[in-house]
Amino acid sequence: MFGVDSTDIACIINSRDGTIEKNKPGGTVNIFISGGCKNGKSYYAQRLAKEQAAENTPLYYIATMEPADEEDQARILRHRQERDGWGFTTLEKSVAIESLEADFSGSFLLDSVTALLSNEMFRKDGTVDRGAYLRVAGELERLADKSGTIVFVSDYICSDAMKYDELTELYRKGLAWIDRALAKKCDTVIEVSYGNIQLLKGEISI
Amino acid sequence: MHLIFGGAYQGKLDYAKERYRLEERDIFFCRAGKEGEGCPSGPEIDFNKKAVVRLEEFVLCCVRSGVEAKEYLKEHREEWEESVVLCTDISAGIVPYEREMRDWREMVGRTLTYLGKEAKEVTRVFCGLPQKIK
């Protein structure tokens, strides 16, 4: 949400030929969205999920963030209020995404892949699951297969000049692994840069 | 020269290998080594190989050796006319706290600006997907 409205979507570029392509709403499509932080990804993803949802089928928001403190609780409450009126049913699922219970003919928005990997890799009991990214990539690919439309939101964190500690580096590598798997799996791949929509693969309707 | 850049782990090498049918023996991997260890590959690139990979490591090596990477490349301009050059984009994060990392980030920026201008083709790889820039 971040205070972005439709007029802030500055332009839509098809990276292959510079044209804007239209897609019929209601078709089942898997969409992957990434980009830097606070760029308007979540808001655009919500619009896409709603746009793609067929009539009379449920619209779900898969919330992956695990609240750690009051600040997180407040953030979650704010996001929930912002989604009010959009028609989303919120499903809290911070780990084990495969155990999600829903009507899979519906349209889904998963926000975010980043939080999901963090929860799966750095476990609540203090242990670290080094192979979490492989499991999460597989689970998300299967979720894409069985759901109607699904929009995945991730964060692009791979262009900074830092030599990180080994675990942070493994997390970055793991997230990039999942992102690449989802970009391959999805029909449409979008990078959001400060409200600008860059289409890297497939088609979009809005 | 074809410049291929993109963030870490985005699939630059997979893309280059497929596009140019590169074998391991066709690739020069730049290595900067750990801090204080010097540069195993030296601030030198073997342009006889078809592809130069991890150029950012060569640049880090240059930073540690007090060499300006762009000047080195200019001196060898004719040798990389037909090369494929891969470099990680390290330009879009927080300004690093350490001096060496800051110098590295800036030198990579200067180097890629030069190479981007000289290149016949520039591609950015994002989540495994190539994006034609030039």
mmCIF file of C-alpha atoms in Angstrom:
data_model
loop_
_atom_site.group_PDB
_atom_site.id
_atom_site.type_symbol
_atom_site.label_atom_id
_atom_site.label_comp_id
_atom_site.label_asym_id
_atom_site.label_seq_id
_atom_site.Cartn_x
_atom_site.Cartn_y
_atom_site.Cartn_z
ATOM 1 C CA MET A 1 0.000 0.000 0.000
ATOM 2 C CA PHE A 2 2.613 2.548 1.053
ATOM 3 C CA GLY A 3 0.483 5.453 -0.130
ATOM 4 C CA VAL A 4 0.673 4.446 -3.801
ATOM 5 C CA ASP A 5 -2.465 4.718 -5.911
ATOM 6 C CA SER A 6 -3.127 3.832 -9.510
ATOM 7 C CA THR A 7 -1.892 7.164 -10.787
ATOM 8 C CA ASP A 8 1.503 6.398 -9.285
ATOM 9 C CA ILE A 9 1.972 3.471 -11.647
ATOM 10 C CA ALA A 10 4.060 5.608 -13.956
ATOM 11 C CA CYS A 11 4.370 3.338 -16.952
ATOM 12 C CA ILE A 12 4.040 -0.225 -18.058
ATOM 13 C CA ILE A 13 6.822 -1.488 -20.273
ATOM 14 C CA ASN A 14 6.943 -4.747 -22.125
ATOM 15 C CA SER A 15 10.669 -5.415 -22.106
ATOM 16 C CA ARG A 16 10.483 -7.463 -25.293
ATOM 17 C CA ASP A 17 8.906 -4.963 -27.667
ATOM 18 C CA GLY A 18 7.878 -1.913 -25.667
ATOM 19 C CA THR A 19 4.144 -2.504 -26.087
ATOM 20 C CA ILE A 20 1.440 -2.931 -23.462
ATOM 21 C CA GLU A 21 -0.444 -6.170 -23.714
ATOM 22 C CA LYS A 22 -3.901 -6.897 -22.386
ATOM 23 C CA ASN A 23 -4.986 -10.019 -20.682
ATOM 24 C CA LYS A 24 -8.534 -11.115 -19.996
ATOM 25 C CA PRO A 25 -9.519 -11.060 -16.327
ATOM 26 C CA GLY A 26 -10.641 -14.347 -14.880
ATOM 27 C CA GLY A 27 -8.087 -16.507 -16.680
ATOM 28 C CA THR A 28 -5.844 -18.586 -14.420
ATOM 29 C CA VAL A 29 -2.365 -17.220 -14.373
ATOM 30 C CA ASN A 30 0.626 -17.380 -12.071
ATOM 31 C CA ILE A 31 2.413 -14.120 -11.473
ATOM 32 C CA PHE A 32 5.739 -13.383 -9.824
ATOM 33 C CA ILE A 33 6.512 -9.864 -8.612
ATOM 34 C CA SER A 34 9.786 -8.625 -7.211
ATOM 35 C CA GLY A 35 11.659 -5.369 -6.787
ATOM 36 C CA GLY A 36 13.246 -3.218 -4.147
ATOM 37 C CA CYS A 37 11.671 -2.398 -0.802
ATOM 38 C CA LYS A 38 8.859 0.172 -0.479
ATOM 39 C CA ASN A 39 8.396 0.380 -4.251
ATOM 40 C CA GLY A 40 4.670 -0.345 -4.387
ATOM 41 C CA LYS A 41 4.933 -4.098 -5.005
ATOM 42 C CA SER A 42 2.289 -5.108 -2.465
ATOM 43 C CA TYR A 43 -0.280 -2.637 -3.668
ATOM 44 C CA TYR A 44 0.225 -3.581 -7.307
ATOM 45 C CA ALA A 45 0.105 -7.277 -6.379
ATOM 46 C CA GLN A 46 -3.234 -6.741 -4.618
ATOM 47 C CA ARG A 47 -4.643 -5.049 -7.690
ATOM 48 C CA LEU A 48 -3.423 -7.861 -9.927
ATOM 49 C CA ALA A 49 -4.808 -10.601 -7.687
ATOM 50 C CA LYS A 50 -8.184 -8.889 -7.553
ATOM 51 C CA GLU A 51 -8.186 -8.193 -11.302
ATOM 52 C CA GLN A 52 -7.368 -11.809 -12.132
ATOM 53 C CA ALA A 53 -9.955 -13.296 -9.764
ATOM 54 C CA ALA A 54 -12.903 -14.906 -11.523
ATOM 55 C CA GLU A 55 -16.384 -13.931 -10.428
ATOM 56 C CA ASN A 56 -17.847 -15.863 -7.507
ATOM 57 C CA THR A 57 -14.577 -17.456 -6.535
ATOM 58 C CA PRO A 58 -12.754 -16.600 -3.319
ATOM 59 C CA LEU A 59 -9.891 -14.114 -3.131
ATOM 60 C CA TYR A 60 -7.257 -15.028 -0.558
ATOM 61 C CA TYR A 61 -4.405 -13.154 1.003
ATOM 62 C CA ILE A 62 -1.733 -15.506 2.362
ATOM 63 C CA ALA A 63 -0.020 -13.584 5.145
ATOM 64 C CA THR A 64 3.405 -15.067 5.863
ATOM 65 C CA MET A 65 4.766 -12.629 8.403
ATOM 66 C CA GLU A 66 5.260 -13.997 11.874
ATOM 67 C CA PRO A 67 4.771 -11.169 14.391
ATOM 68 C CA ALA A 68 7.772 -10.959 16.710
ATOM 69 C CA ASP A 69 6.761 -7.902 18.728
ATOM 70 C CA GLU A 70 4.253 -5.077 19.133
ATOM 71 C CA GLU A 71 5.701 -3.216 16.156
ATOM 72 C CA ASP A 72 4.971 -6.205 13.909
ATOM 73 C CA GLN A 73 1.470 -6.545 15.392
ATOM 74 C CA ALA A 74 0.776 -2.915 14.584
ATOM 75 C CA ARG A 75 2.108 -3.347 11.035
ATOM 76 C CA ILE A 76 -0.070 -6.399 10.459
ATOM 77 C CA LEU A 77 -3.129 -4.564 11.797
ATOM 78 C CA ARG A 78 -2.411 -1.624 9.493
ATOM 79 C CA HIS A 79 -2.027 -3.909 6.460
ATOM 80 C CA ARG A 80 -5.268 -5.687 7.349
ATOM 81 C CA GLN A 81 -7.110 -2.369 7.593
ATOM 82 C CA GLU A 82 -5.641 -1.297 4.265
ATOM 83 C CA ARG A 83 -6.976 -4.461 2.637
ATOM 84 C CA ASP A 84 -10.460 -3.877 4.039
ATOM 85 C CA GLY A 85 -12.979 -3.569 1.273
ATOM 86 C CA TRP A 86 -10.841 -5.394 -1.292
ATOM 87 C CA GLY A 87 -12.643 -8.670 -0.600
ATOM 88 C CA PHE A 88 -9.617 -10.636 0.588
ATOM 89 C CA THR A 89 -9.935 -13.474 3.050
ATOM 90 C CA THR A 90 -6.725 -13.481 5.075
ATOM 91 C CA LEU A 91 -5.014 -16.816 5.708
ATOM 92 C CA GLU A 92 -2.205 -16.695 8.265
ATOM 93 C CA LYS A 93 0.517 -19.099 7.192
ATOM 94 C CA SER A 94 4.041 -18.330 8.314
ATOM 95 C CA VAL A 95 5.461 -21.845 7.771
ATOM 96 C CA ALA A 96 4.448 -25.144 6.111
ATOM 97 C CA ILE A 97 2.645 -23.513 3.224
ATOM 98 C CA GLU A 98 1.661 -26.905 1.867
ATOM 99 C CA SER A 99 -0.756 -27.441 4.745
ATOM 100 C CA LEU A 100 -2.794 -24.424 3.635
ATOM 101 C CA GLU A 101 -6.524 -25.071 3.612
ATOM 102 C CA ALA A 102 -8.529 -23.126 1.056
ATOM 103 C CA ASP A 103 -10.750 -23.402 -2.007
ATOM 104 C CA PHE A 104 -8.019 -23.746 -4.607
ATOM 105 C CA SER A 105 -10.232 -22.614 -7.462
ATOM 106 C CA GLY A 106 -9.801 -19.141 -5.987
ATOM 107 C CA SER A 107 -7.304 -16.376 -6.554
ATOM 108 C CA PHE A 108 -4.364 -16.025 -4.171
ATOM 109 C CA LEU A 109 -1.855 -13.421 -3.170
ATOM 110 C CA LEU A 110 1.191 -14.588 -1.223
ATOM 111 C CA ASP A 111 3.076 -11.735 0.427
ATOM 112 C CA SER A 112 5.912 -12.433 0.880
ATOM 113 C CA VAL A 113 8.269 -15.196 -0.247
ATOM 114 C CA THR A 114 10.973 -13.340 1.697
ATOM 115 C CA ALA A 115 9.238 -13.715 5.069
ATOM 116 C CA LEU A 116 8.297 -17.320 4.335
ATOM 117 C CA LEU A 117 11.922 -18.329 3.698
ATOM 118 C CA SER A 118 13.035 -16.451 6.795
ATOM 119 C CA ASN A 119 10.503 -18.322 8.957
ATOM 120 C CA GLU A 120 11.384 -21.671 7.405
ATOM 121 C CA MET A 121 15.147 -21.196 7.600
ATOM 122 C CA PHE A 122 15.511 -19.501 10.996
ATOM 123 C CA ARG A 123 13.190 -21.674 13.085
ATOM 124 C CA LYS A 124 11.355 -20.567 16.215
ATOM 125 C CA ASP A 125 13.322 -23.034 18.347
ATOM 126 C CA GLY A 126 16.570 -21.281 17.398
ATOM 127 C CA THR A 127 17.781 -23.884 14.908
ATOM 128 C CA VAL A 128 18.702 -23.101 11.305
ATOM 129 C CA ASP A 129 17.413 -25.185 8.425
ATOM 130 C CA ARG A 130 20.095 -24.706 5.785
ATOM 131 C CA GLY A 131 18.153 -26.533 3.096
ATOM 132 C CA ALA A 132 14.890 -24.650 3.689
ATOM 133 C CA TYR A 133 15.075 -22.857 0.346
ATOM 134 C CA LEU A 134 14.906 -26.111 -1.619
ATOM 135 C CA ARG A 135 11.815 -27.223 0.294
ATOM 136 C CA VAL A 136 10.111 -23.820 0.040
ATOM 137 C CA ALA A 137 10.792 -23.592 -3.722
ATOM 138 C CA GLY A 138 9.135 -26.999 -4.223
ATOM 139 C CA GLU A 139 6.162 -26.149 -2.012
ATOM 140 C CA LEU A 140 5.530 -22.870 -3.825
ATOM 141 C CA GLU A 141 5.791 -24.511 -7.250
ATOM 142 C CA ARG A 142 3.188 -27.084 -6.196
ATOM 143 C CA LEU A 143 0.986 -24.310 -4.767
ATOM 144 C CA ALA A 144 1.159 -22.565 -8.159
ATOM 145 C CA ASP A 145 0.093 -25.827 -9.825
ATOM 146 C CA LYS A 146 -2.955 -26.424 -7.684
ATOM 147 C CA SER A 147 -4.290 -22.887 -7.240
ATOM 148 C CA GLY A 148 -6.253 -20.827 -9.747
ATOM 149 C CA THR A 149 -4.490 -17.529 -10.078
ATOM 150 C CA ILE A 150 -1.664 -16.849 -7.674
ATOM 151 C CA VAL A 151 0.489 -13.762 -7.270
ATOM 152 C CA PHE A 152 3.802 -14.216 -5.436
ATOM 153 C CA VAL A 153 5.532 -11.184 -3.956
ATOM 154 C CA SER A 154 9.258 -11.342 -3.242
ATOM 155 C CA ASP A 155 11.985 -8.817 -2.499
ATOM 156 C CA TYR A 156 15.027 -8.137 -4.616
ATOM 157 C CA ILE A 157 18.006 -8.042 -2.257
ATOM 158 C CA CYS A 158 20.867 -9.101 -4.519
ATOM 159 C CA SER A 159 22.550 -5.882 -5.648
ATOM 160 C CA ASP A 160 24.363 -4.510 -2.656
ATOM 161 C CA ALA A 161 28.090 -4.302 -2.039
ATOM 162 C CA MET A 162 28.472 -6.338 1.117
ATOM 163 C CA LYS A 163 30.380 -9.415 2.131
ATOM 164 C CA TYR A 164 27.873 -10.973 4.495
ATOM 165 C CA ASP A 165 28.315 -13.600 7.174
ATOM 166 C CA GLU A 166 27.822 -17.132 5.946
ATOM 167 C CA LEU A 167 24.197 -17.569 7.126
ATOM 168 C CA THR A 168 23.003 -14.242 5.708
ATOM 169 C CA GLU A 169 24.725 -15.112 2.425
ATOM 170 C CA LEU A 170 22.999 -18.509 2.427
ATOM 171 C CA TYR A 171 19.646 -16.784 2.969
ATOM 172 C CA ARG A 172 20.294 -14.421 0.022
ATOM 173 C CA LYS A 173 21.360 -17.305 -2.163
ATOM 174 C CA GLY A 174 18.312 -19.300 -1.075
ATOM 175 C CA LEU A 175 15.906 -16.466 -1.775
ATOM 176 C CA ALA A 176 17.438 -15.954 -5.234
ATOM 177 C CA TRP A 177 17.063 -19.706 -5.833
ATOM 178 C CA ILE A 178 13.345 -19.572 -4.986
ATOM 179 C CA ASP A 179 12.869 -16.390 -7.033
ATOM 180 C CA ARG A 180 14.442 -18.007 -10.081
ATOM 181 C CA ALA A 181 12.334 -21.142 -9.651
ATOM 182 C CA LEU A 182 9.157 -19.042 -9.411
ATOM 183 C CA ALA A 183 10.160 -16.787 -12.324
ATOM 184 C CA LYS A 184 10.555 -19.941 -14.404
ATOM 185 C CA LYS A 185 7.295 -21.427 -13.160
ATOM 186 C CA CYS A 186 5.123 -18.333 -13.501
ATOM 187 C CA ASP A 187 3.495 -17.128 -16.724
ATOM 188 C CA THR A 188 4.142 -13.515 -15.868
ATOM 189 C CA VAL A 189 7.161 -11.908 -14.169
ATOM 190 C CA ILE A 190 7.138 -8.277 -13.120
ATOM 191 C CA GLU A 191 9.716 -6.033 -11.552
ATOM 192 C CA VAL A 192 8.302 -3.005 -9.762
ATOM 193 C CA SER A 193 10.712 -0.066 -9.581
ATOM 194 C CA TYR A 194 9.275 2.894 -7.714
ATOM 195 C CA GLY A 195 5.824 2.388 -9.143
ATOM 196 C CA ASN A 196 7.131 1.593 -12.630
ATOM 197 C CA ILE A 197 6.020 -1.775 -13.878
ATOM 198 C CA GLN A 198 8.564 -3.665 -15.948
ATOM 199 C CA LEU A 199 7.260 -6.767 -17.616
ATOM 200 C CA LEU A 200 10.016 -9.347 -17.937
ATOM 201 C CA LYS A 201 7.852 -12.264 -18.997
ATOM 202 C CA GLY A 202 4.259 -12.865 -20.106
ATOM 203 C CA GLU A 203 1.345 -10.471 -20.130
ATOM 204 C CA ILE A 204 -0.524 -8.202 -17.731
ATOM 205 C CA SER A 205 -3.920 -6.597 -17.844
ATOM 206 C CA ILE A 206 -3.383 -3.584 -15.581
ATOM 207 C CA MET B 1 31.970 -7.438 -26.318
ATOM 208 C CA HIS B 2 28.780 -8.517 -24.627
ATOM 209 C CA LEU B 3 28.366 -7.192 -21.084
ATOM 210 C CA ILE B 4 26.099 -9.278 -18.869
ATOM 211 C CA PHE B 5 25.325 -7.905 -15.432
ATOM 212 C CA GLY B 6 22.798 -8.559 -12.676
ATOM 213 C CA GLY B 7 22.524 -9.116 -8.950
ATOM 214 C CA ALA B 8 24.120 -12.015 -7.121
ATOM 215 C CA TYR B 9 22.713 -15.478 -7.888
ATOM 216 C CA GLN B 10 20.442 -14.233 -10.670
ATOM 217 C CA GLY B 11 21.660 -16.682 -13.320
ATOM 218 C CA LYS B 12 24.178 -14.634 -15.325
ATOM 219 C CA LEU B 13 26.550 -17.541 -15.900
ATOM 220 C CA ASP B 14 23.782 -20.002 -16.780
ATOM 221 C CA TYR B 15 22.526 -17.517 -19.350
ATOM 222 C CA ALA B 16 26.000 -16.936 -20.834
ATOM 223 C CA LYS B 17 26.801 -20.659 -20.912
ATOM 224 C CA GLU B 18 23.619 -21.411 -22.796
ATOM 225 C CA ARG B 19 23.819 -18.478 -25.168
ATOM 226 C CA TYR B 20 27.489 -18.971 -26.091
ATOM 227 C CA ARG B 21 27.749 -22.716 -25.411
ATOM 228 C CA LEU B 22 30.608 -22.081 -23.013
ATOM 229 C CA GLU B 23 32.616 -24.897 -21.447
ATOM 230 C CA GLU B 24 34.568 -24.458 -18.210
ATOM 231 C CA ARG B 25 37.792 -24.136 -20.225
ATOM 232 C CA ASP B 26 36.358 -21.126 -22.097
ATOM 233 C CA ILE B 27 35.903 -19.154 -18.872
ATOM 234 C CA PHE B 28 38.300 -16.982 -16.902
ATOM 235 C CA PHE B 29 37.065 -16.739 -13.301
ATOM 236 C CA CYS B 30 38.352 -13.629 -11.522
ATOM 237 C CA ARG B 31 39.236 -14.234 -7.882
ATOM 238 C CA ALA B 32 40.039 -11.584 -5.327
ATOM 239 C CA GLY B 33 40.733 -13.948 -2.438
ATOM 240 C CA LYS B 34 40.088 -13.096 1.182
ATOM 241 C CA GLU B 35 41.042 -9.821 2.757
ATOM 242 C CA GLY B 36 44.761 -9.639 3.424
ATOM 243 C CA GLU B 37 45.480 -12.634 1.186
ATOM 244 C CA GLY B 38 46.216 -10.590 -1.900
ATOM 245 C CA CYS B 39 44.808 -11.568 -5.282
ATOM 246 C CA PRO B 40 45.235 -15.136 -6.518
ATOM 247 C CA SER B 41 44.555 -14.084 -10.081
ATOM 248 C CA GLY B 42 46.431 -10.789 -9.671
ATOM 249 C CA PRO B 43 44.943 -7.678 -11.234
ATOM 250 C CA GLU B 44 45.251 -9.513 -14.546
ATOM 251 C CA ILE B 45 42.694 -11.017 -16.896
ATOM 252 C CA ASP B 46 43.368 -13.747 -19.448
ATOM 253 C CA PHE B 47 41.526 -12.405 -22.470
ATOM 254 C CA ASN B 48 42.336 -15.512 -24.489
ATOM 255 C CA LYS B 49 39.316 -17.106 -22.825
ATOM 256 C CA LYS B 50 35.952 -16.429 -24.443
ATOM 257 C CA ALA B 51 34.326 -15.261 -21.224
ATOM 258 C CA VAL B 52 35.465 -13.262 -18.203
ATOM 259 C CA VAL B 53 33.351 -14.074 -15.170
ATOM 260 C CA ARG B 54 33.037 -12.304 -11.777
ATOM 261 C CA LEU B 55 34.594 -9.099 -13.033
ATOM 262 C CA GLU B 56 33.652 -7.541 -9.672
ATOM 263 C CA GLU B 57 36.272 -9.799 -8.074
ATOM 264 C CA PHE B 58 38.884 -8.471 -10.490
ATOM 265 C CA VAL B 59 37.826 -4.951 -9.516
ATOM 266 C CA LEU B 60 38.177 -5.774 -5.811
ATOM 267 C CA CYS B 61 41.645 -7.050 -6.622
ATOM 268 C CA CYS B 62 42.380 -3.722 -8.344
ATOM 269 C CA VAL B 63 41.155 -1.800 -5.288
ATOM 270 C CA ARG B 64 43.540 -3.793 -3.110
ATOM 271 C CA SER B 65 46.407 -3.267 -5.543
ATOM 272 C CA GLY B 66 45.824 0.450 -6.108
ATOM 273 C CA VAL B 67 45.011 -0.048 -9.806
ATOM 274 C CA GLU B 68 42.079 1.637 -11.586
ATOM 275 C CA ALA B 69 40.217 -1.231 -13.286
ATOM 276 C CA LYS B 70 38.930 0.963 -16.092
ATOM 277 C CA GLU B 71 42.482 2.028 -17.021
ATOM 278 C CA TYR B 72 43.617 -1.594 -17.124
ATOM 279 C CA LEU B 73 40.720 -2.438 -19.434
ATOM 280 C CA LYS B 74 41.467 0.561 -21.651
ATOM 281 C CA GLU B 75 45.059 -0.606 -22.032
ATOM 282 C CA HIS B 76 43.826 -4.003 -23.189
ATOM 283 C CA ARG B 77 40.953 -2.612 -25.242
ATOM 284 C CA GLU B 78 41.619 -4.634 -28.412
ATOM 285 C CA GLU B 79 41.967 -7.928 -26.561
ATOM 286 C CA TRP B 80 38.351 -8.035 -25.326
ATOM 287 C CA GLU B 81 36.646 -6.886 -28.507
ATOM 288 C CA GLU B 82 34.944 -10.290 -28.893
ATOM 289 C CA SER B 83 34.679 -11.245 -25.202
ATOM 290 C CA VAL B 84 31.685 -11.968 -23.023
ATOM 291 C CA VAL B 85 32.082 -10.147 -19.706
ATOM 292 C CA LEU B 86 29.990 -10.991 -16.626
ATOM 293 C CA CYS B 87 29.785 -8.761 -13.580
ATOM 294 C CA THR B 88 27.635 -8.735 -10.451
ATOM 295 C CA ASP B 89 25.673 -5.549 -9.905
ATOM 296 C CA ILE B 90 26.610 -4.381 -6.416
ATOM 297 C CA SER B 91 25.360 -0.835 -6.826
ATOM 298 C CA ALA B 92 21.942 -0.876 -5.222
ATOM 299 C CA GLY B 93 22.371 -1.435 -1.506
ATOM 300 C CA ILE B 94 23.294 0.555 1.551
ATOM 301 C CA VAL B 95 26.594 2.440 1.351
ATOM 302 C CA PRO B 96 29.033 0.011 2.966
ATOM 303 C CA TYR B 97 30.561 0.929 6.301
ATOM 304 C CA GLU B 98 34.039 -0.300 5.358
ATOM 305 C CA ARG B 99 36.248 1.906 3.229
ATOM 306 C CA GLU B 100 37.433 -0.931 1.015
ATOM 307 C CA MET B 101 33.869 -2.006 0.232
ATOM 308 C CA ARG B 102 32.910 1.585 -0.576
ATOM 309 C CA ASP B 103 35.896 1.936 -2.916
ATOM 310 C CA TRP B 104 34.986 -1.399 -4.493
ATOM 311 C CA ARG B 105 31.379 -0.404 -5.075
ATOM 312 C CA GLU B 106 32.432 2.858 -6.714
ATOM 313 C CA MET B 107 35.115 1.305 -8.878
ATOM 314 C CA VAL B 108 32.685 -1.354 -10.123
ATOM 315 C CA GLY B 109 30.324 1.489 -11.023
ATOM 316 C CA ARG B 110 32.994 3.351 -13.010
ATOM 317 C CA THR B 111 34.133 0.146 -14.703
ATOM 318 C CA LEU B 112 30.650 -0.929 -15.767
ATOM 319 C CA THR B 113 29.783 2.541 -17.025
ATOM 320 C CA TYR B 114 32.847 2.350 -19.276
ATOM 321 C CA LEU B 115 32.144 -1.208 -20.407
ATOM 322 C CA GLY B 116 28.473 -0.436 -20.981
ATOM 323 C CA LYS B 117 29.483 2.330 -23.347
ATOM 324 C CA GLU B 118 31.996 0.163 -25.220
ATOM 325 C CA ALA B 119 29.821 -2.959 -25.385
ATOM 326 C CA LYS B 120 28.026 -4.050 -28.542
ATOM 327 C CA GLU B 121 25.389 -5.691 -26.395
ATOM 328 C CA VAL B 122 24.352 -5.258 -22.754
ATOM 329 C CA THR B 123 22.059 -7.682 -20.933
ATOM 330 C CA ARG B 124 20.772 -7.582 -17.386
ATOM 331 C CA VAL B 125 19.744 -10.908 -15.840
ATOM 332 C CA PHE B 126 16.934 -10.752 -13.273
ATOM 333 C CA CYS B 127 15.624 -13.927 -11.622
ATOM 334 C CA GLY B 128 17.058 -15.971 -14.485
ATOM 335 C CA LEU B 129 15.405 -13.822 -17.144
ATOM 336 C CA PRO B 130 17.559 -11.847 -19.591
ATOM 337 C CA GLN B 131 16.591 -8.249 -20.181
ATOM 338 C CA LYS B 132 18.143 -6.554 -23.196
ATOM 339 C CA ILE B 133 19.502 -3.131 -22.204
ATOM 340 C CA LYS B 134 21.543 -2.371 -25.349
#
